[in-house]
Short mmCIF file of C-alpha atoms in Angstrom, two decimals:
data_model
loop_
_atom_site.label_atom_id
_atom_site.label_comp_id
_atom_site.label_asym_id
_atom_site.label_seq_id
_atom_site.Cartn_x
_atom_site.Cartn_y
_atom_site.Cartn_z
CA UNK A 1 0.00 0.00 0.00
CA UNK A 2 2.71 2.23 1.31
CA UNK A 3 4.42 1.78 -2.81
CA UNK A 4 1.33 2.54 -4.61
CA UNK A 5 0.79 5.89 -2.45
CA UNK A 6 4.13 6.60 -3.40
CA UNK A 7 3.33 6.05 -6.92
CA UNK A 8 0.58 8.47 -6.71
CA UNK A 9 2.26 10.87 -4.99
CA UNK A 10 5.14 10.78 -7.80
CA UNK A 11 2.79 10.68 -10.96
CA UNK A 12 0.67 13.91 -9.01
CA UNK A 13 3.98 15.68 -8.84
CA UNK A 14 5.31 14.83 -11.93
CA UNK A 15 1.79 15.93 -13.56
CA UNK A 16 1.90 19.31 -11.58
CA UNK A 17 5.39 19.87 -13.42
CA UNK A 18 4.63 18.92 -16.11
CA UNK A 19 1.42 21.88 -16.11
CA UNK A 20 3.86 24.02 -15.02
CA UNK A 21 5.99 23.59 -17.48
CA UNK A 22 3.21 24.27 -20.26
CA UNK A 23 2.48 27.08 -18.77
CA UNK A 24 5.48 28.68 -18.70
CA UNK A 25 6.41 31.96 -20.91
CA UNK A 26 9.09 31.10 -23.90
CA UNK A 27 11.99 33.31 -23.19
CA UNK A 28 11.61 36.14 -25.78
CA UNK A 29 8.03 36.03 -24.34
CA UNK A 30 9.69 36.67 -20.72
CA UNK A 31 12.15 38.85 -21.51
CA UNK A 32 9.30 41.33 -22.99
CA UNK A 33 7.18 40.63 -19.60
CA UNK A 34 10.06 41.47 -17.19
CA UNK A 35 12.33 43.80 -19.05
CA UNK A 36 12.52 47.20 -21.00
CA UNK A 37 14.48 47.69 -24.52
CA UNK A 38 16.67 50.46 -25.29
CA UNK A 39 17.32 50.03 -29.27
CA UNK A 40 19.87 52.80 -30.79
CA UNK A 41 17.88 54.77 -33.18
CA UNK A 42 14.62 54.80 -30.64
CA UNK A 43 13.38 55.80 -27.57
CA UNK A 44 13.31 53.72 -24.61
CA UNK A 45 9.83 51.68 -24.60
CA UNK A 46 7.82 49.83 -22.24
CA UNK A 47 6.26 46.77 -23.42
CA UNK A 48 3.20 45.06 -23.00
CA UNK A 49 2.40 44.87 -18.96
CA UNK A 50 -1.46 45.44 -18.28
CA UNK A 51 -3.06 42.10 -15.97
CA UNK A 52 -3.94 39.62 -18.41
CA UNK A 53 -2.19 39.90 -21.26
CA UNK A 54 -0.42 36.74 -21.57
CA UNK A 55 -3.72 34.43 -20.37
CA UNK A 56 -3.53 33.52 -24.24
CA UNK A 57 -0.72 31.05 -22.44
CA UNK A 58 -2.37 30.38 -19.64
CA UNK A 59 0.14 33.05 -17.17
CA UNK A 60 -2.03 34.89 -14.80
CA UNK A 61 -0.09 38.11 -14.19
CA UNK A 62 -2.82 39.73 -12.19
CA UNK A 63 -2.21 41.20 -9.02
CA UNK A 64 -1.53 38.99 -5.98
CA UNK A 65 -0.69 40.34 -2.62
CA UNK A 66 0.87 36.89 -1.43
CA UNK A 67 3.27 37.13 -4.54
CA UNK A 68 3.69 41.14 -4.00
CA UNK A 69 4.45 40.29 -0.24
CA UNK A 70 6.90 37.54 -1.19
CA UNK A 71 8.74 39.33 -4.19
CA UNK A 72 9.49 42.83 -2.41
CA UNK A 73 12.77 43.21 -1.24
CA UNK A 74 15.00 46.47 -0.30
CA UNK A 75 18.80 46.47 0.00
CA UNK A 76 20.57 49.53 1.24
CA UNK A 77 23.79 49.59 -1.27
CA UNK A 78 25.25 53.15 0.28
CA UNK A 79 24.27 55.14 3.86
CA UNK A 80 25.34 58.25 5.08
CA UNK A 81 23.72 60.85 7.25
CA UNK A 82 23.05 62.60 4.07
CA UNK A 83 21.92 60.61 1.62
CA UNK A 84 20.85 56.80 1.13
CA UNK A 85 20.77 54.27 -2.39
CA UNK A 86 18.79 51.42 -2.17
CA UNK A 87 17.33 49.31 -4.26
CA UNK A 88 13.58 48.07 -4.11
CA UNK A 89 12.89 45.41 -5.83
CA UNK A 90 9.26 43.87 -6.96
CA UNK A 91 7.44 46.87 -7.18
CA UNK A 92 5.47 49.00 -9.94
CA UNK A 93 6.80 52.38 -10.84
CA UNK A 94 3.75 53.88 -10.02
CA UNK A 95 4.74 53.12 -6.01
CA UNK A 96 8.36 54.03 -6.74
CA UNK A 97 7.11 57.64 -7.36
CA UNK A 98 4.22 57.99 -5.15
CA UNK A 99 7.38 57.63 -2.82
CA UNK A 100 8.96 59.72 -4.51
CA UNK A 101 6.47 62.61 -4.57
CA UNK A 102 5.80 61.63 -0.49
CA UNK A 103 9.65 62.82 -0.08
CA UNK A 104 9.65 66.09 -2.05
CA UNK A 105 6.44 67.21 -0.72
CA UNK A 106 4.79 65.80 1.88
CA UNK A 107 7.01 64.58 4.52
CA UNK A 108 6.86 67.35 7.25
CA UNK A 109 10.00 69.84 8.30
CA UNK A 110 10.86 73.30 10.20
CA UNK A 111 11.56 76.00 7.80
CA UNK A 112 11.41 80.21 8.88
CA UNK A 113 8.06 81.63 7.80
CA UNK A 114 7.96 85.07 9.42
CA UNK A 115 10.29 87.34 10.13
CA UNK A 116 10.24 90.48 11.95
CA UNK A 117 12.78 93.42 10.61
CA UNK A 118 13.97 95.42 13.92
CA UNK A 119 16.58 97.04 11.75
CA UNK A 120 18.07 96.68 8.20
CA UNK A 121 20.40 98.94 6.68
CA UNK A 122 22.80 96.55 4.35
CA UNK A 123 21.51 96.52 0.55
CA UNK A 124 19.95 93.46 0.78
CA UNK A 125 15.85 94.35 0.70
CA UNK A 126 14.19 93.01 3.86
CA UNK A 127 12.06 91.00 1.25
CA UNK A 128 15.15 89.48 -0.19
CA UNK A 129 16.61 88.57 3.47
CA UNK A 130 13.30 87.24 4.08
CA UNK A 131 13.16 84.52 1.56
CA UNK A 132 16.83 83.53 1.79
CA UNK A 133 16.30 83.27 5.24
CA UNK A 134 13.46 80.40 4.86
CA UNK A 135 15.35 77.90 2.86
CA UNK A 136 17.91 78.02 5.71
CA UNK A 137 17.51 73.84 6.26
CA UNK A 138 17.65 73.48 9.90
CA UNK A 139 18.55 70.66 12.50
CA UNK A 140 15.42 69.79 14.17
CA UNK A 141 13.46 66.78 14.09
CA UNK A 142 9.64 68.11 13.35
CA UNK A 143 8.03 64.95 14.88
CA UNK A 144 8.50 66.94 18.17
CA UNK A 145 6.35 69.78 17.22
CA UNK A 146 3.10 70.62 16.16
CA UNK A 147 1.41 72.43 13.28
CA UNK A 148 0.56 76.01 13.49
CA UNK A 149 -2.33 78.00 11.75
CA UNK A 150 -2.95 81.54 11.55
CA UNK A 151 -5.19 81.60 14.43
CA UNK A 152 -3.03 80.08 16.51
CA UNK A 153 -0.59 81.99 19.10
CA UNK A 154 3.06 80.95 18.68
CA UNK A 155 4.09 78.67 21.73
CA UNK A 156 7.08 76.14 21.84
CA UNK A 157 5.43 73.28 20.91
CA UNK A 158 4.93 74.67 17.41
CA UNK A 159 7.46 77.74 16.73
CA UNK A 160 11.42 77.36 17.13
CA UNK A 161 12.34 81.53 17.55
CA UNK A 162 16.12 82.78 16.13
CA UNK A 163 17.54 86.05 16.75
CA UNK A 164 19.95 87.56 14.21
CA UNK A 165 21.72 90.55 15.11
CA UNK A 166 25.35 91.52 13.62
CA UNK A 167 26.66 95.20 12.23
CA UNK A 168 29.87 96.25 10.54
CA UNK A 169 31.15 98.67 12.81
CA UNK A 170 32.68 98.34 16.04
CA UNK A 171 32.40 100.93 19.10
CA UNK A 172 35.02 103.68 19.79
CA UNK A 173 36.04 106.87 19.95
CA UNK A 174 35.34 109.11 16.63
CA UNK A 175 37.82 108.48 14.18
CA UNK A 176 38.54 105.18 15.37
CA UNK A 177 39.24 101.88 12.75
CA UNK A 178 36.01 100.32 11.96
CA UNK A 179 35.63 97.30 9.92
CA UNK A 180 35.14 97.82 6.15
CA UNK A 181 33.15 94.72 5.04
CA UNK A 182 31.53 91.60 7.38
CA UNK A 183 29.42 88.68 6.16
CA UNK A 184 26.22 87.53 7.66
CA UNK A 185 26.43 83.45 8.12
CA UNK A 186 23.19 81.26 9.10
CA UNK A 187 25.72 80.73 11.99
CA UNK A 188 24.71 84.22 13.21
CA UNK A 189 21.06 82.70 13.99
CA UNK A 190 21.11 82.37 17.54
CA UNK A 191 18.18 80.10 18.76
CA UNK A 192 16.08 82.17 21.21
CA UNK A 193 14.69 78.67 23.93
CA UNK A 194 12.45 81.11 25.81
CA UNK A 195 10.71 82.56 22.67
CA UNK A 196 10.41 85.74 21.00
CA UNK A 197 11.68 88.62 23.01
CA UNK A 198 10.40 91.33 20.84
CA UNK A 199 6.86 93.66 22.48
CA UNK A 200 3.95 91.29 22.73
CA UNK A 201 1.77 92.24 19.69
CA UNK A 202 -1.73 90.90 19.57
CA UNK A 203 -1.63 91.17 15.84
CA UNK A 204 1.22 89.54 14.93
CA UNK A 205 1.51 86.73 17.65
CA UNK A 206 4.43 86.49 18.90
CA UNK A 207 5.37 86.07 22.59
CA UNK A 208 7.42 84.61 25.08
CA UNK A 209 6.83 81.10 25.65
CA UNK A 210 5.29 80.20 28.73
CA UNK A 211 7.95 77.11 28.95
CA UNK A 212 11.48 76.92 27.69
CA UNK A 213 11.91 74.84 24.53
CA UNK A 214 14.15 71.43 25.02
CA UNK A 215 16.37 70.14 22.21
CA UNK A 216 16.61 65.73 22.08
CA UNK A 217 20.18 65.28 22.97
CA UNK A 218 21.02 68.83 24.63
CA UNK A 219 22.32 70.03 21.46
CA UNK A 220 20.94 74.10 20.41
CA UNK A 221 19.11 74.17 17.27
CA UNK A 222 20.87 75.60 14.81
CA UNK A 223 20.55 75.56 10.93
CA UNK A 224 22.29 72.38 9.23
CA UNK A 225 25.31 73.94 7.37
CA UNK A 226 26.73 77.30 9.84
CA UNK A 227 28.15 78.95 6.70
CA UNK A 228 25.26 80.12 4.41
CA UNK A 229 26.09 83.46 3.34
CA UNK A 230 22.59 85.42 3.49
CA UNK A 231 23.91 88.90 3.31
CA UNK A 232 27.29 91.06 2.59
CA UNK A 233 27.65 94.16 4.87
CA UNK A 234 29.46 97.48 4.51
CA UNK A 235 30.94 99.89 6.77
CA UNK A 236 28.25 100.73 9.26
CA UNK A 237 25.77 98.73 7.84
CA UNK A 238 23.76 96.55 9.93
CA UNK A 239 20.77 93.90 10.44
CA UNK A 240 18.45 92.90 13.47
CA UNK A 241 16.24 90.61 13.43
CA UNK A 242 14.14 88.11 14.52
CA UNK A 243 13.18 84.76 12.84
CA UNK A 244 10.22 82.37 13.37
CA UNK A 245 10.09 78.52 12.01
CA UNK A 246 7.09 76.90 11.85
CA UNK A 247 6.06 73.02 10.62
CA UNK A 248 5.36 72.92 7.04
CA UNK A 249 5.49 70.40 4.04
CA UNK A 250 6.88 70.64 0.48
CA UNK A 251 3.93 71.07 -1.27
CA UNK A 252 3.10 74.51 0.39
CA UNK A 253 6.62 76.10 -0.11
CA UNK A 254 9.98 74.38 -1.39
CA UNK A 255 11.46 75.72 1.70
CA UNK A 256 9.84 73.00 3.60
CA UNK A 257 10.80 69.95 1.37
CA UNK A 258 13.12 67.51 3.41
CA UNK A 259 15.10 66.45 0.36
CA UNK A 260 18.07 67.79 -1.84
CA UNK A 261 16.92 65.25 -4.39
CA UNK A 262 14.87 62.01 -4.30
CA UNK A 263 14.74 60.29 -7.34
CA UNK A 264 14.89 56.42 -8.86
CA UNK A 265 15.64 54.69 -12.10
CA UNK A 266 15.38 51.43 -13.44
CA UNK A 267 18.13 48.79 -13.02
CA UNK A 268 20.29 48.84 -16.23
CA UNK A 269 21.02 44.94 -17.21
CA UNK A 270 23.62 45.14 -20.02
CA UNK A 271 23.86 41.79 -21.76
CA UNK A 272 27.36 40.55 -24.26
CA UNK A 273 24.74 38.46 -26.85
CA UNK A 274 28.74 36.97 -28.12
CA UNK A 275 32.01 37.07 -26.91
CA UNK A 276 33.95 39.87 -27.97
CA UNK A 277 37.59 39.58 -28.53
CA UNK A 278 40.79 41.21 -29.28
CA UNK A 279 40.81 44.77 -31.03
CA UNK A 280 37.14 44.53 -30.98
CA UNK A 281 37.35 44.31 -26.94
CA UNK A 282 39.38 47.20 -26.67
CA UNK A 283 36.84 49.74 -29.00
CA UNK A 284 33.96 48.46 -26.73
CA UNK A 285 35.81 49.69 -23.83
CA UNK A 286 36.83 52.82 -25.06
CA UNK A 287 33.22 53.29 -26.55
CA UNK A 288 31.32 53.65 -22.66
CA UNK A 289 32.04 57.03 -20.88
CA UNK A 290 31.06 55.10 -18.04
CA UNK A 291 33.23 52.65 -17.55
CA UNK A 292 30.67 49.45 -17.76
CA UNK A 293 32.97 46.98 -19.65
CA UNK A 294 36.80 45.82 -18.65
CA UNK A 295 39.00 43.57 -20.49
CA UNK A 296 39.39 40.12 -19.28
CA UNK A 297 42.85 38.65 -19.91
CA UNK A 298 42.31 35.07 -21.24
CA UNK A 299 45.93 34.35 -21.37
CA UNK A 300 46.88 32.22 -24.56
CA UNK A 301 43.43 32.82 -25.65
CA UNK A 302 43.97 36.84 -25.97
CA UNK A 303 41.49 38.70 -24.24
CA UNK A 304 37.62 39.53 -23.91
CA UNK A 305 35.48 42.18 -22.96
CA UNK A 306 33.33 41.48 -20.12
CA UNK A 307 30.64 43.58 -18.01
CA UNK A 308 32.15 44.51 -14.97
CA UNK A 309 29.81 46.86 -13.94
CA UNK A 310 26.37 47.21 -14.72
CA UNK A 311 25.18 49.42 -12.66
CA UNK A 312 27.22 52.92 -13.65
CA UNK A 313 24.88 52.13 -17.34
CA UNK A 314 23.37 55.06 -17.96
CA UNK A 315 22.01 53.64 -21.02
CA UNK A 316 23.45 56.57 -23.11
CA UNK A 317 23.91 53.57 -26.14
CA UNK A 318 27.31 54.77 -27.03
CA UNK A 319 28.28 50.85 -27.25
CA UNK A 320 25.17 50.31 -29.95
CA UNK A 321 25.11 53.18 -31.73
CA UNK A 322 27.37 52.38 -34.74
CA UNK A 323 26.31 49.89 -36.76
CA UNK A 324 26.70 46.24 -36.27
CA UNK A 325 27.32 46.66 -32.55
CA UNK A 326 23.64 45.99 -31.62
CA UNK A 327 23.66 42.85 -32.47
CA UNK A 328 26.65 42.05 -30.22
CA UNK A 329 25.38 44.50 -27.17
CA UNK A 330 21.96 44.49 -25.70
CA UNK A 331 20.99 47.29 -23.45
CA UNK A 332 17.79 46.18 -20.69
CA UNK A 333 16.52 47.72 -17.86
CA UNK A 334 14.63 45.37 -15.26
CA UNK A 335 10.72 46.50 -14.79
CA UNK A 336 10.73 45.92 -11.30
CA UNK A 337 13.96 46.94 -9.84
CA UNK A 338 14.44 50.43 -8.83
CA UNK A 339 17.37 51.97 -7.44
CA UNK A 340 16.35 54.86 -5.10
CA UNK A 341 18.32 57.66 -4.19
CA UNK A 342 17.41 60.06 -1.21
CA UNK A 343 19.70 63.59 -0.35
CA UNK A 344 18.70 64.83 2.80
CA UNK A 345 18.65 68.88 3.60
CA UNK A 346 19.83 67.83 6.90
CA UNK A 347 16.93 67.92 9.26
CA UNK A 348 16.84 64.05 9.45
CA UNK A 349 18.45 61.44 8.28
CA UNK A 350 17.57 59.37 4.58
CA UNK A 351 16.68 56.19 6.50
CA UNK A 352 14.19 58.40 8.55
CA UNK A 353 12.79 60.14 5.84
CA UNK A 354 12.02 57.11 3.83
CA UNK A 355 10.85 55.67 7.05
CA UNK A 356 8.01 58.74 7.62
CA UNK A 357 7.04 58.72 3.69
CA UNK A 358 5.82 54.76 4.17
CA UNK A 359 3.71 55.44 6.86
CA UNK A 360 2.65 58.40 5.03
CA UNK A 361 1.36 55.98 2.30
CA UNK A 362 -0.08 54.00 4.25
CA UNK A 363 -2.29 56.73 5.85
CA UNK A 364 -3.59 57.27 2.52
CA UNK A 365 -4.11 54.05 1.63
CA UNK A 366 -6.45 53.57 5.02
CA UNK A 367 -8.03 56.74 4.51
CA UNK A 368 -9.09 55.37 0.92
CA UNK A 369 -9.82 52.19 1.99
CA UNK A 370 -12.63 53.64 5.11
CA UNK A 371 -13.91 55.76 2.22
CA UNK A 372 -14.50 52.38 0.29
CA UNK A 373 -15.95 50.19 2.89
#
C-alpha cells in the first residue's frame, strides 16, 4: 500500500510539473514581460504589462498580494547621514514615485516663515533677506512639534524663535578703525529657547513662551550647514532681526521639502549576446564614458570584454550606436527593480525620511480604503 501511495504521490507531482511547465512563458516572451528595450535609433519603450495579457498562455499576471508580499525586497547599497541608495525590488513604478512625490512634498520639516525686521540697513531688501532666510535647512526633528495655523498663538510646541543681530562697525572713539566689510552666516542665527523677546503684539503673535523649549540630545538648534552666506555688509551697515520657524510640508513652499533630491531609475542589465575579442574588446571599452565593460585577460586565448559593472549604465547607447554593434550588445533595464536615491537637507536622516514617507502611504491608503468600505 505504502508503494502505490508513493506512486501516486510521484505521478501527481510529476503531472503538476509537467502543467507548469506548459504554462510557462518562452523566453523572448519573458524577456518582454520582465524587461525594458533600449534600441539605438529609438526611444526607450515599455512593453506590454497590463493584468492579463499573456492568459492567451495560460500566465495569470494579475495582481496577488501573497506574490507582491513575497517578491518585495530592499537592500541599502550606500548610507550616510546625508543621503541613502537602495534598491527596491518587486514593485510598480507607479509606487516608486508615489514615494517619490511623499519625499519632495509631503514629509513634514521646520523652515522660517515670518520674520520680523527690527533694523536693516545693508543693501539686501528686507524682502530678499526674508526669503533667503526660509530655505535656511535646519537641524530639528519636526516629529517633536506641532502644526501652526494663523489663528493660533506661537508657543514652543509649534514655533522654534532665532535672533539675528550683527553690524559692521565696532564701538570707539570718533575716528577710530572700523571694519570695512563683514558677512552675515546662518551661523549668526542664535536660537532664542524662551521665545520671542520682541513687544507682545496681539496682531502679529508672537510672545514669550510660557515654557522653555528642550532640544533631544542637549544640542541648540541651529541651521544644518553654519556657513550660508545670506547677506554682505558694509561699513556701518547693519541687520536685526528676529526669525520664526514653523512646521510645514513641500507642497506649500519648497522651503519645507526635506530632500536635496529624491529620485529612482530602473536597473540597467547590459547583456554581451557573443564574446567579444581582441581589437574589438578594446573599442567596446573605449566606446562607454562610463566605464561598464573591462578587459578580461584570457591568457593564450587573448582577451575579452566582459561587463564589470552594470550598474554605472546610464544607457546613453554609445556601445550600440554604430552599426553592427547591436547585435553584439543588448541594453535592458529590469521593470521591477528600482534603485532609489534620497539627499537629505539635513533635518533628518535618509533612512528616517524614507521611514516617515511609508507610513505616510499608508495613511492614505487607510483613509481610501474607510472611504470604500
Amino acid at each position: 500500500m505504502d508503494t502505490e501511495k508513493k506512486k501516486k504521490k510521484k505521478a501527481a507531482a510529476a503531472a503538476q510539473e509537467a502543467a507548469g511547465a506548459s504554462t510557462k512563458l518562452p523566453q523572448h516572451l519573458q524577456d518582454q514581460k520582465t524587461r525594458v528595450f533600449c534600441a539605438s535609433d529609438a526611444p526607450t519603450y515599455q512593453n506590454v504589462s497590463y493584468s492579463g495579457a499573456y492568459m492567451a498562455s495560460r500566465i495569470d499576471d494579475s495582481l496577488n498580494m501573497a506574490d507582491f508580499v513575497k517578491n518585495l525586497k530592499v537592500e541599502i547599497k550606500s548610507l550616510t547621514e546625508e543621503e541613502m541608495v537602495f534598491d527596491i525590488i518587486g514593485i510598480d513604478p507607479a509606487i516608486a514615485n508615489a514615494f517619490r512625490r511623499i519625499l519632495i512634498a509631503e514629509v513634514p520639516t521646520m523652515a522660517i516663515e515670518k520674520v520680523f525686521v527690527v533694523d536693516n540697513t545693508s543693501v539686501v531688501q528686507d524682502e530678499v533677506l526674508a526669503h533667503r532666510l526660509g530655505l535656511v535647512p535646519l537641524k530639528v526633528d519636526p516629529r517633536n512639534f506641532e502644526y501652526r495655523t494663523e489663528a493660533d498663538n506661537a508657543t514652543e510646541k509649534n514655533t522654534i524663535v532665532f535672533r539675528l543681530k550683527k553690524r559692521c562697525w565696532e564701538e570707539g572713539p570718533k575716528g577710530a578703525e572700523t571694519r570695512v566689510n563683514e558677512k552675515v552666516y546662518s551661523s549668526d542665527l542664535e536660537w532664542l529657547p524662551l521665545g520671542s523677546e520682541l513687544p507682545p503684539d496681539e496682531e502679529t503673535k508672537f510672545t514669550a513662551f510660557n515654557a522653555p523649549q528642550t532640544a533631544p540630545g542637549g544640542q541648540p538648534i541651529a541651521p544644518t550647514h553654519p556657513d550660508i552666506v545670506l547677506a554682505k555688509l558694509r561699513k556701518r551697515h547693519e541687520v536685526e532681526l528676529e526669525a520664526h520657524a514653523v512646521k510645514g510640508v513641500g507642497k506649500e513652499h519648497a522651503k519645507w521639502s526635506p530632500v536635496a533630491t529624491a529620485a529612482y531609475r530602473l536597473l540597467p542589465e547590459v547583456i554581451l549576446k557573443e564574446d567579444i575579442r581582441g581589437d574589438e574588446a578594446d573599442e567596446l571599452v573605449r566606446k562607454c564614458p562610463v566605464h561598464v565593460f573591462d578587459i578580461e585577460d584570457l591568457g593564450p586565448d587573448g582577451k575579452r570584454a566582459t561587463v564589470a559593472r552594470p550598474r554605472d549604465c546610464t544607457l546613453c547607447r554609445e556601445c550600440i550606436r554604430e552599426e553592427g554593434w547591436e547585435e553584439k550588445v543588448a541594453l535592458r533595464r529590469v521593470k521591477d527593480h528600482f534603485i532609489f536615491s534620497i539627499e537629505s537637507t539635513g533635518a533628518l536622516r535618509p533612512e528616517e525620511l524614507f521611514t516617515e514617507a511609508i507610513k505616510i502611504l499608508t495613511d492614505k491608503c487607510e483613509k481610501v480604503l474607510a472611504d470604500l468600505f
